[in-house]
Coordinates of C-alpha atoms and ligand atoms in Angstrom, one line a residue:
M1 CA -34.7 18.9 13.9
D2 CA -33.1 20.7 17.0
K3 CA -33.6 24.2 17.8
F4 CA -32.0 27.1 19.5
L5 CA -34.1 29.2 22.1
I6 CA -32.0 32.6 23.0
K7 CA -33.1 35.3 24.9
G8 CA -31.3 38.4 24.1
G9 CA -29.8 41.4 26.1
V10 CA -27.2 39.7 28.4
P11 CA -24.0 41.1 28.0
L12 CA -21.4 37.7 28.2
K13 CA -18.9 37.6 30.7
G14 CA -16.3 35.2 31.8
K15 CA -13.7 32.6 30.2
I16 CA -14.4 30.5 27.0
E17 CA -12.2 28.3 25.6
V18 CA -11.2 27.9 22.1
S19 CA -11.7 24.1 20.4
G20 CA -9.5 22.6 18.2
A21 CA -9.8 23.8 14.4
K22 CA -12.6 21.8 12.5
N23 CA -10.9 22.6 9.3
S24 CA -7.6 21.3 10.4
A25 CA -8.6 18.1 11.9
L26 CA -10.5 17.2 8.6
P27 CA -7.3 17.3 6.3
C28 CA -5.6 15.8 9.3
L29 CA -7.6 12.7 9.5
A30 CA -7.5 12.2 5.9
A31 CA -3.5 12.5 6.1
A32 CA -3.6 9.2 8.4
L33 CA -4.5 7.5 5.0
L34 CA -1.2 8.0 3.9
T35 CA 0.5 5.4 6.1
D36 CA -0.3 1.8 7.6
E37 CA 1.1 3.2 10.6
T38 CA -0.9 4.6 13.6
V39 CA -1.4 8.6 13.5
I40 CA -2.5 10.0 16.9
L41 CA -4.0 13.4 16.7
H42 CA -4.8 15.6 19.7
N43 CA -7.4 18.6 20.3
V44 CA -9.9 17.1 17.2
P45 CA -13.1 19.1 17.7
Y46 CA -16.1 17.1 18.9
V47 CA -18.4 18.4 16.1
K48 CA -20.5 16.4 13.5
D49 CA -18.2 17.0 10.5
L50 CA -15.5 15.2 12.6
I51 CA -17.8 12.1 13.1
T52 CA -18.5 12.4 9.4
Q53 CA -14.7 12.2 8.4
R54 CA -14.3 9.5 11.1
R55 CA -16.8 7.1 9.4
L56 CA -15.5 7.9 6.2
L57 CA -12.3 6.4 7.1
E58 CA -14.0 3.4 8.9
D59 CA -15.6 2.9 5.8
L60 CA -12.5 2.6 3.8
G61 CA -11.1 0.0 6.6
A62 CA -9.3 2.2 8.7
T63 CA -9.6 1.6 12.5
V64 CA -10.3 5.1 14.7
L65 CA -9.7 4.8 18.4
T66 CA -10.8 7.5 20.6
P67 CA -8.9 6.9 23.9
E68 CA -9.9 10.2 25.3
L69 CA -12.4 12.3 23.8
R70 CA -10.6 14.5 21.4
T71 CA -7.7 12.4 20.7
H72 CA -8.1 10.0 17.6
K73 CA -5.9 7.0 17.0
I74 CA -6.3 6.2 13.3
S75 CA -4.7 2.8 12.0
A76 CA -5.2 2.7 8.0
T77 CA -3.6 -0.3 8.2
S78 CA -5.9 -2.4 5.8
I79 CA -7.9 -0.5 3.8
V80 CA -10.8 -2.4 1.9
T81 CA -12.2 -0.3 -0.7
F82 CA -11.0 3.0 -2.4
E83 CA -14.4 4.9 -2.6
A84 CA -16.1 7.2 -0.6
S85 CA -20.0 6.7 -0.9
Y86 CA -22.5 9.7 -1.9
E87 CA -24.2 9.6 1.4
L88 CA -20.9 10.8 2.7
V89 CA -20.3 13.4 0.2
K90 CA -23.5 14.7 0.0
T91 CA -23.4 15.2 4.0
M92 CA -19.9 16.8 4.1
R93 CA -18.0 18.0 1.2
A94 CA -14.6 17.7 2.8
S95 CA -15.1 14.0 2.3
V96 CA -13.3 14.8 -1.4
L97 CA -9.8 15.3 0.8
A98 CA -10.1 11.4 0.7
L99 CA -9.2 11.8 -2.9
G100 CA -5.4 13.0 -2.4
P101 CA -4.3 10.5 0.1
L102 CA -5.6 7.4 -1.5
L103 CA -4.5 8.3 -5.0
G104 CA -1.2 9.0 -3.6
R105 CA -1.0 5.8 -1.6
F106 CA -3.0 3.3 -3.8
G107 CA -3.0 4.8 -7.0
Q108 CA -6.7 4.5 -7.1
A109 CA -9.4 6.8 -5.5
K110 CA -13.2 7.1 -6.4
V111 CA -15.0 9.7 -4.6
S112 CA -18.9 11.0 -5.4
M113 CA -18.8 14.0 -7.3
P114 CA -20.1 16.6 -4.7
G115 CA -23.1 18.8 -5.6
G116 CA -23.5 22.4 -4.9
C117 CA -24.2 23.6 -1.0
A118 CA -26.1 26.5 0.5
I119 CA -23.2 28.9 -0.3
G120 CA -22.1 28.1 -3.7
T121 CA -21.5 26.0 -6.7
R122 CA -18.1 24.9 -5.3
P123 CA -16.7 22.9 -8.2
I124 CA -13.8 20.3 -7.8
D125 CA -12.2 20.9 -10.9
L126 CA -9.1 22.6 -9.8
H127 CA -8.5 19.7 -7.6
L128 CA -8.7 17.4 -10.7
K129 CA -6.8 19.3 -12.9
A130 CA -4.0 19.0 -10.7
F131 CA -4.2 15.1 -10.3
E132 CA -4.1 15.1 -13.7
Q133 CA -0.9 17.4 -14.0
L134 CA 0.4 14.7 -11.3
G135 CA -0.2 12.1 -14.3
A136 CA -3.6 10.6 -12.5
V137 CA -6.5 10.0 -15.1
I138 CA -9.7 11.2 -13.9
E139 CA -13.1 10.0 -15.2
L140 CA -16.7 10.9 -14.0
E141 CA -18.9 7.7 -13.8
S142 CA -22.3 7.9 -13.0
G143 CA -21.9 10.7 -10.6
D144 CA -18.5 9.7 -9.3
V145 CA -15.0 10.9 -10.2
V146 CA -12.6 7.9 -10.6
A147 CA -8.9 8.4 -10.4
R148 CA -6.2 6.4 -10.9
A149 CA -2.5 6.7 -11.2
P150 CA -1.8 4.2 -14.6
K151 CA 1.8 3.7 -13.6
G152 CA 0.7 2.8 -9.7
R153 CA 2.4 5.5 -8.6
L154 CA 2.0 9.6 -9.3
V155 CA 4.7 11.8 -10.9
G156 CA 6.0 15.0 -9.0
A157 CA 4.7 18.3 -11.5
E158 CA 4.4 22.1 -11.7
I159 CA 1.1 23.0 -10.3
G160 CA -0.1 26.6 -10.9
F161 CA -3.5 27.3 -9.4
E162 CA -5.6 29.5 -11.4
K163 CA -7.6 30.5 -8.0
V164 CA -6.4 29.8 -4.5
T165 CA -8.1 27.0 -3.3
V166 CA -7.8 25.5 0.4
T167 CA -8.8 21.9 0.1
G168 CA -7.1 22.1 -3.3
T169 CA -4.2 22.8 -2.1
E170 CA -4.4 20.1 0.8
N171 CA -5.8 17.4 -1.7
V172 CA -2.2 17.8 -4.2
M173 CA 0.0 18.0 -1.0
M174 CA -1.5 14.7 0.2
A175 CA -1.2 13.3 -3.5
A176 CA 1.8 14.5 -4.3
A177 CA 3.8 13.3 -1.0
L178 CA 4.2 9.6 -2.2
A179 CA 4.6 10.7 -5.8
T180 CA 8.1 10.2 -7.7
G181 CA 10.1 13.2 -8.0
K182 CA 9.6 17.1 -6.8
T183 CA 5.7 18.9 -7.0
T184 CA 5.8 22.3 -6.8
I185 CA 2.3 24.4 -5.8
R186 CA 2.2 27.9 -7.0
N187 CA -0.6 30.4 -6.0
A188 CA -0.9 28.0 -2.9
A189 CA -3.6 28.4 -0.3
R190 CA -1.8 30.1 2.8
E191 CA -4.1 29.6 5.5
P192 CA -2.7 28.4 9.1
E193 CA -4.8 24.8 8.4
I194 CA -2.2 24.3 5.7
E195 CA 0.7 24.9 7.7
D196 CA -0.9 22.6 10.7
L197 CA -1.6 19.7 7.7
A198 CA 2.0 20.4 6.5
E199 CA 3.4 20.0 10.0
L200 CA 2.0 16.7 10.5
M201 CA 2.4 15.4 7.2
N202 CA 6.2 16.2 7.7
R203 CA 6.3 14.3 11.2
M204 CA 4.6 11.1 9.1
G205 CA 7.9 11.4 6.9
A206 CA 6.9 13.4 4.2
R207 CA 9.3 16.5 2.7
I208 CA 7.5 19.3 2.3
R209 CA 8.7 23.0 2.2
G210 CA 6.9 26.4 2.0
A211 CA 3.6 26.0 3.8
G212 CA 1.9 28.9 4.6
T213 CA 3.5 30.6 1.4
E214 CA 2.3 31.0 -2.0
T215 CA 4.9 28.2 -3.4
I216 CA 4.8 25.1 -1.2
E217 CA 7.4 22.0 -2.5
I218 CA 7.3 18.6 -2.0
D219 CA 9.6 16.0 -2.2
G220 CA 8.0 12.7 -3.1
V221 CA 8.8 9.7 -0.6
E222 CA 8.7 6.3 -0.7
G223 CA 6.5 5.9 2.2
M224 CA 5.1 7.5 5.3
N225 CA 5.1 6.7 9.1
G226 CA 3.1 7.1 12.2
A227 CA 3.6 10.4 13.9
E228 CA 1.7 12.3 16.8
H229 CA 0.5 15.9 16.1
T230 CA -1.9 18.2 18.1
I231 CA -4.7 20.2 16.0
I232 CA -4.3 24.0 16.1
P233 CA -6.9 26.2 17.8
D234 CA -9.9 26.8 16.1
R235 CA -9.7 31.0 14.3
I236 CA -13.2 31.1 13.1
E237 CA -14.6 29.9 16.5
T238 CA -12.2 32.6 18.2
G239 CA -13.6 35.2 15.9
T240 CA -16.9 34.1 16.6
F241 CA -16.5 34.5 20.3
I242 CA -15.0 38.0 19.7
A243 CA -17.9 39.1 17.8
A244 CA -20.2 37.6 20.9
A245 CA -18.5 40.1 23.5
A246 CA -18.8 42.7 21.1
I247 CA -22.4 42.3 20.0
T248 CA -23.7 41.8 23.8
G249 CA -21.5 44.8 25.2
G250 CA -19.9 41.9 27.5
E251 CA -16.2 41.2 28.3
I252 CA -14.6 38.2 28.0
E253 CA -11.5 36.5 27.7
I254 CA -11.1 33.6 25.2
T255 CA -8.4 31.1 26.0
R256 CA -6.6 28.4 24.3
C257 CA -6.7 30.4 20.9
N258 CA -3.9 31.7 18.4
P259 CA -4.2 35.3 18.0
S260 CA -1.7 35.1 15.5
H261 CA -3.7 33.1 13.2
L262 CA -6.4 36.0 12.9
R263 CA -4.5 39.0 12.5
A264 CA -7.2 40.5 9.8
V265 CA -10.0 40.0 11.9
I266 CA -8.5 41.4 15.2
A267 CA -7.4 44.2 12.9
Q268 CA -11.1 44.5 11.4
L269 CA -12.8 44.2 14.2
G270 CA -10.5 46.7 16.1
T271 CA -11.4 49.1 13.7
A272 CA -15.1 48.5 14.2
G273 CA -14.4 49.7 17.5
V274 CA -14.2 46.3 19.5
E275 CA -11.0 46.3 22.3
I276 CA -9.0 43.2 21.7
A277 CA -5.9 42.9 24.2
E278 CA -3.8 39.9 23.7
L279 CA -2.9 38.9 27.2
N280 CA -0.2 36.1 25.9
Q281 CA 0.3 33.9 23.2
S282 CA -3.1 32.2 23.7
T283 CA -5.6 34.4 25.4
L284 CA -7.4 37.3 24.3
A285 CA -9.5 40.0 26.5
V286 CA -12.3 41.3 24.4
R287 CA -14.7 44.0 25.0
R288 CA -16.9 46.8 23.0
S289 CA -14.8 50.0 23.4
A290 CA -16.8 52.7 25.5
S291 CA -17.4 54.9 22.3
G292 CA -19.4 51.9 20.8
L293 CA -19.4 50.0 17.5
K294 CA -18.6 51.8 14.3
A295 CA -19.1 51.1 10.8
A296 CA -16.4 49.7 8.7
D297 CA -16.3 48.1 5.4
V298 CA -14.5 44.8 4.8
T299 CA -13.7 42.5 1.7
T300 CA -13.5 38.4 2.0
E301 CA -10.4 37.3 0.6
P302 CA -7.8 34.2 1.2
H303 CA -5.7 34.1 4.1
P304 CA -3.8 36.4 5.3
H305 CA -6.9 38.7 4.4
F306 CA -10.2 38.6 6.2
P307 CA -11.5 35.3 5.9
T308 CA -15.2 34.4 4.2
D309 CA -15.8 32.2 7.4
M310 CA -16.3 35.2 9.3
Q311 CA -18.1 37.2 7.0
A312 CA -21.8 36.5 8.4
Q313 CA -21.0 37.0 11.7
Y314 CA -19.2 40.3 10.8
M315 CA -22.5 41.0 9.0
A316 CA -24.4 40.4 12.4
L317 CA -22.1 42.9 14.4
M318 CA -22.3 45.5 12.0
T319 CA -26.1 45.7 12.7
Q320 CA -24.9 47.3 16.0
A321 CA -22.6 49.9 14.6
E322 CA -22.9 53.6 13.9
G323 CA -23.1 54.1 10.1
D324 CA -23.1 52.1 6.8
S325 CA -20.5 49.0 6.5
L326 CA -20.2 47.8 3.1
I327 CA -19.3 43.9 3.0
R328 CA -18.1 42.5 -0.3
E329 CA -18.2 38.4 -0.5
T330 CA -15.3 37.5 -3.2
I331 CA -14.8 33.7 -2.4
F332 CA -18.5 32.5 -2.6
E333 CA -21.3 33.7 -5.0
N334 CA -23.9 32.8 -2.5
R335 CA -23.1 33.5 1.0
F336 CA -25.4 36.0 1.9
M337 CA -28.5 33.8 3.0
H338 CA -28.4 35.2 6.7
A339 CA -29.0 38.7 5.4
S340 CA -32.7 37.9 5.2
E341 CA -32.9 36.5 8.2
L342 CA -31.2 39.2 10.0
T343 CA -33.2 41.4 8.4
R344 CA -36.6 39.6 9.7
M345 CA -35.0 40.1 12.9
G346 CA -34.8 44.1 12.3
A347 CA -31.5 44.6 10.6
N348 CA -31.4 47.2 7.6
I349 CA -29.4 45.4 5.3
S350 CA -29.0 46.0 1.4
I351 CA -27.7 43.5 -1.3
H352 CA -26.4 44.2 -4.7
G353 CA -24.9 41.3 -6.1
N354 CA -21.8 40.2 -4.1
E355 CA -22.0 43.5 -1.9
A356 CA -24.0 44.0 1.2
T357 CA -24.6 47.4 2.8
V358 CA -25.6 46.9 6.4
H359 CA -27.3 50.4 7.9
G360 CA -27.0 50.7 11.3
P361 CA -27.3 50.7 14.0
T362 CA -30.7 48.9 14.2
K363 CA -32.6 47.6 17.4
L364 CA -32.9 43.6 16.7
S365 CA -35.5 41.7 18.1
G366 CA -36.4 38.2 18.5
A367 CA -38.1 36.1 16.0
R368 CA -38.3 32.7 14.4
V369 CA -35.3 32.1 12.1
L370 CA -33.9 29.6 9.7
A371 CA -30.0 28.4 9.7
S372 CA -28.8 28.3 6.1
D373 CA -25.4 26.9 6.7
L374 CA -22.8 26.7 9.7
R375 CA -21.8 30.5 9.6
A376 CA -25.0 31.5 8.7
S377 CA -26.2 30.1 11.8
A378 CA -23.2 31.4 14.2
S379 CA -24.7 34.9 12.9
L380 CA -27.8 34.2 13.9
V381 CA -26.7 33.3 17.5
L382 CA -25.1 36.6 17.7
A383 CA -27.9 38.5 16.6
A384 CA -30.4 36.5 18.9
L385 CA -27.9 37.0 21.4
C386 CA -27.9 40.9 21.4
A387 CA -31.6 41.2 20.5
T388 CA -35.0 42.1 22.5
G389 CA -37.3 39.0 23.5
E390 CA -36.8 35.4 22.1
T391 CA -35.4 34.0 19.0
L392 CA -36.1 30.3 18.1
I393 CA -33.1 29.1 15.4
D394 CA -34.6 26.5 13.4
R395 CA -32.0 24.1 11.8
V396 CA -29.3 24.2 14.3
Y397 CA -27.9 21.0 12.6
H398 CA -25.9 23.6 10.4
I399 CA -23.9 24.8 13.5
D400 CA -23.5 21.4 15.3
R401 CA -21.1 20.7 12.2
G402 CA -18.2 23.1 13.3
Y403 CA -19.1 24.5 16.9
E404 CA -18.1 22.4 19.5
M405 CA -20.6 22.4 22.6
I406 CA -21.7 25.9 21.3
V407 CA -24.7 25.9 23.9
R408 CA -22.7 25.0 27.1
K409 CA -19.6 27.3 26.1
L410 CA -22.1 30.2 25.7
R411 CA -23.9 29.3 28.9
S412 CA -20.8 29.5 30.7
I413 CA -20.2 33.2 29.8
G414 CA -24.0 34.0 30.6
A415 CA -25.9 33.7 27.5
D416 CA -29.4 32.7 27.9
I417 CA -29.8 29.7 25.1
E418 CA -31.3 26.4 25.4
R419 CA -31.3 23.5 23.1
I420 CA -34.5 22.1 22.0
A421 CA -34.4 18.8 21.1
D422 CA -36.7 17.4 18.3
S423 CA -38.2 14.3 20.3
S424 CA -38.2 12.4 16.8
S425 CA -34.3 12.7 16.8
A426 CA -31.8 11.5 19.5
N427 CA -29.5 14.7 19.9
A428 CA -27.2 14.1 16.9
E429 CA -24.4 16.4 18.9
A430 CA -23.8 13.8 21.5
G431 CA -22.3 15.2 24.5
Q432 CA -23.6 18.6 24.2
G433 CA -27.3 18.9 26.2
V434 CA -28.2 22.0 26.6
Ligands
EPU501 N1 -13.1 26.6 -6.2 C1 -13.4 26.0 -7.7 N2 -12.4 24.8 -8.1 C2 -12.2 24.4 -7.4 C3 -11.7 24.6 -6.1 C4 -12.4 26.0 -5.7 O1 -13.7 26.8 -8.5 O2 -12.0 23.2 -7.8 C5 -13.6 27.7 -5.9 C6 -14.7 27.7 -4.8 O3 -16.2 27.8 -5.8 C7 -14.4 29.2 -4.1 C8 -13.0 29.3 -4.0 O4 -12.3 28.6 -5.4 O5 -15.1 30.3 -4.8 C9 -12.3 29.2 -3.0 O6 -12.8 27.5 -2.6 P1 -12.0 26.4 -1.6 O7 -11.4 25.4 -2.6 O8 -10.9 27.5 -1.2 O9 -12.9 26.5 -0.5 P2 -12.9 24.8 0.1 O10 -11.7 24.3 0.2 O11 -14.1 24.2 -0.5 C10 -12.4 25.6 2.5 C11 -12.9 25.5 4.0 C12 -14.4 26.5 3.7 C13 -13.8 28.0 3.4 C14 -13.3 27.7 2.4 C15 -13.0 29.1 2.0 C16 -12.5 23.1 4.4 C17 -13.3 22.1 5.2 N3 -13.7 24.4 4.0 O12 -13.6 25.4 1.6 O13 -15.1 26.2 5.1 O14 -14.6 28.7 3.6 O15 -12.1 26.9 2.1 O16 -11.9 29.9 3.0 O17 -11.6 23.6 4.7 C18 -16.6 26.8 6.8 O18 -16.0 26.3 7.6 O19 -17.9 27.3 7.2 C19 -16.3 26.5 5.6 C20 -17.1 26.7 4.4

C-alpha cells in the first residue's frame, strides 16, 4: 500500500486548480445508462472511484472511450447484464447508483447490498422504499438487491424522503425519468451535484424541475437521447485547498472552482480567521488573517449548510485555532476516526458521542498515522503540512479515491510531500507519480 511522506512547516504559495466533482461525475456516469445514444462528459476527475464507476458501466456492457484524459464518451447501447457485482459494490458504495437507471430503462436491476463502511452503517433503505413507491418489487437474494418493475415500466409517484439522502435523490431522479406519469420528490437533497445531474438529464431529454430545491418534479418521458455535459468543480476539494492555505499560513489562489457551491464553508472558515476573497466567479484568493485562527463551532448538515465531507479537514484546521471549537457531526455516526490520529500528532480533542471539542492551539509534530477514509486522509495531510518534522500517512488509497493528483497539486504550491509507492503494487493512481 502506498504512503505519503510529508515534511511540514512550509507555507503554501501559488495557484492551484480544482478538478471536476467526484460526487457529480459518479451519478452523471450512471445516467448514461438511461439511453442507447452516446453521452459525452467533460471534466471527469481522474480518481479511483471514477475508474471503478467506469468499470461498472463496462461490466454491464456499455462502451466507455476517453478521447482525452478527463472526457468520457459513454454508449450504453447494448447492455448485457443488469447486475452490479459484489466486487464493485464492496469497493465503492456509489455503485448503487446503477439501480435507478437500470430499473428505469430496463425494468430490472440487481446490485449487491452495500455493507457498512468506515464512516457509518449507511443503509439504502430509503432508496429501496422509494423504488417500491414507483411500483418496483424489491427482493433480497443472497445479499443482492433484486429490483423489478412488474409492468416493465415504473409508475410516477409522490415520494417523501424521511431523511435527506444525496444518492437516494439521484437514484430516484434517474428511475423516475423514464417512468409513466409524474413523480414528485419531497425533502430532496439540494446539493449542487443534484442540480448538475438534473442539468445533464434534461439535456438528455428528461423533464426535471426544481433540482436544487426541496421539491423536485419529474415528468416521465418515453425515451432519452445522447448529450454533452461538463461536470461542475469539486467543492470539497476547493474547501480542502482553502484549509491547506490557512493551516500552513500560506497564501494561494484557487482556480476553476465555483465559490457559490460552498457558501457555508467560506462563511465558516471566514469566522475562524481565514481571509477568502472572490477574485472572480471561479477564482478564490486565500490566506490566514494576520490575527490568526480563532476557534469556531460548527454543525454538519445537508446542503446548503456545512458539509460532512469538510468536517475532518475543519477539525485539523481547528487544532491551530485559539480556543475550543465544538464540532457536531449529524450526518454519519462514525465520522471521527481521524480525531485519534490527529491526537497522535499532538492535537487535543475530546469526543462525546457525535460531538468533538478541539482544544487549540496545539503544536503538531510528525508521526506515523493511518488514513481511515477519504476525508479523514485529507485531514491528516493538512495536519502533516503544518506539523514539525516528518509524517508518514499509510493507506492513502483512500485519498486516491477522490482527490485528483493530490501529490502533484500540493507540490506545485510548495508542499514537501511525496508518494512512497509500495513495491508490491503498481501505483493504483495512474498518472499521479509523486
Ligand atoms: N441514509 C439512510 N438510508 C438511506 C440513505 C441514507 O438512513 O437509504 C442515511 C445515511 O446513513 C446518512 C444520511 O442518510 O446518515 C445521509 O446519507 P446520504 O444518503 O445523503 O449519503 P450518500 O448519498 O451515501 C453522499 C456522498 C458522500 C457524502 C454524503 C452526505 C456521493 C457518492 N457520496 O453519500 O460523500 O458524505 O452524500 O453529503 O455522493 C465523500 O465524498 O467522502 C462522501 C462520503
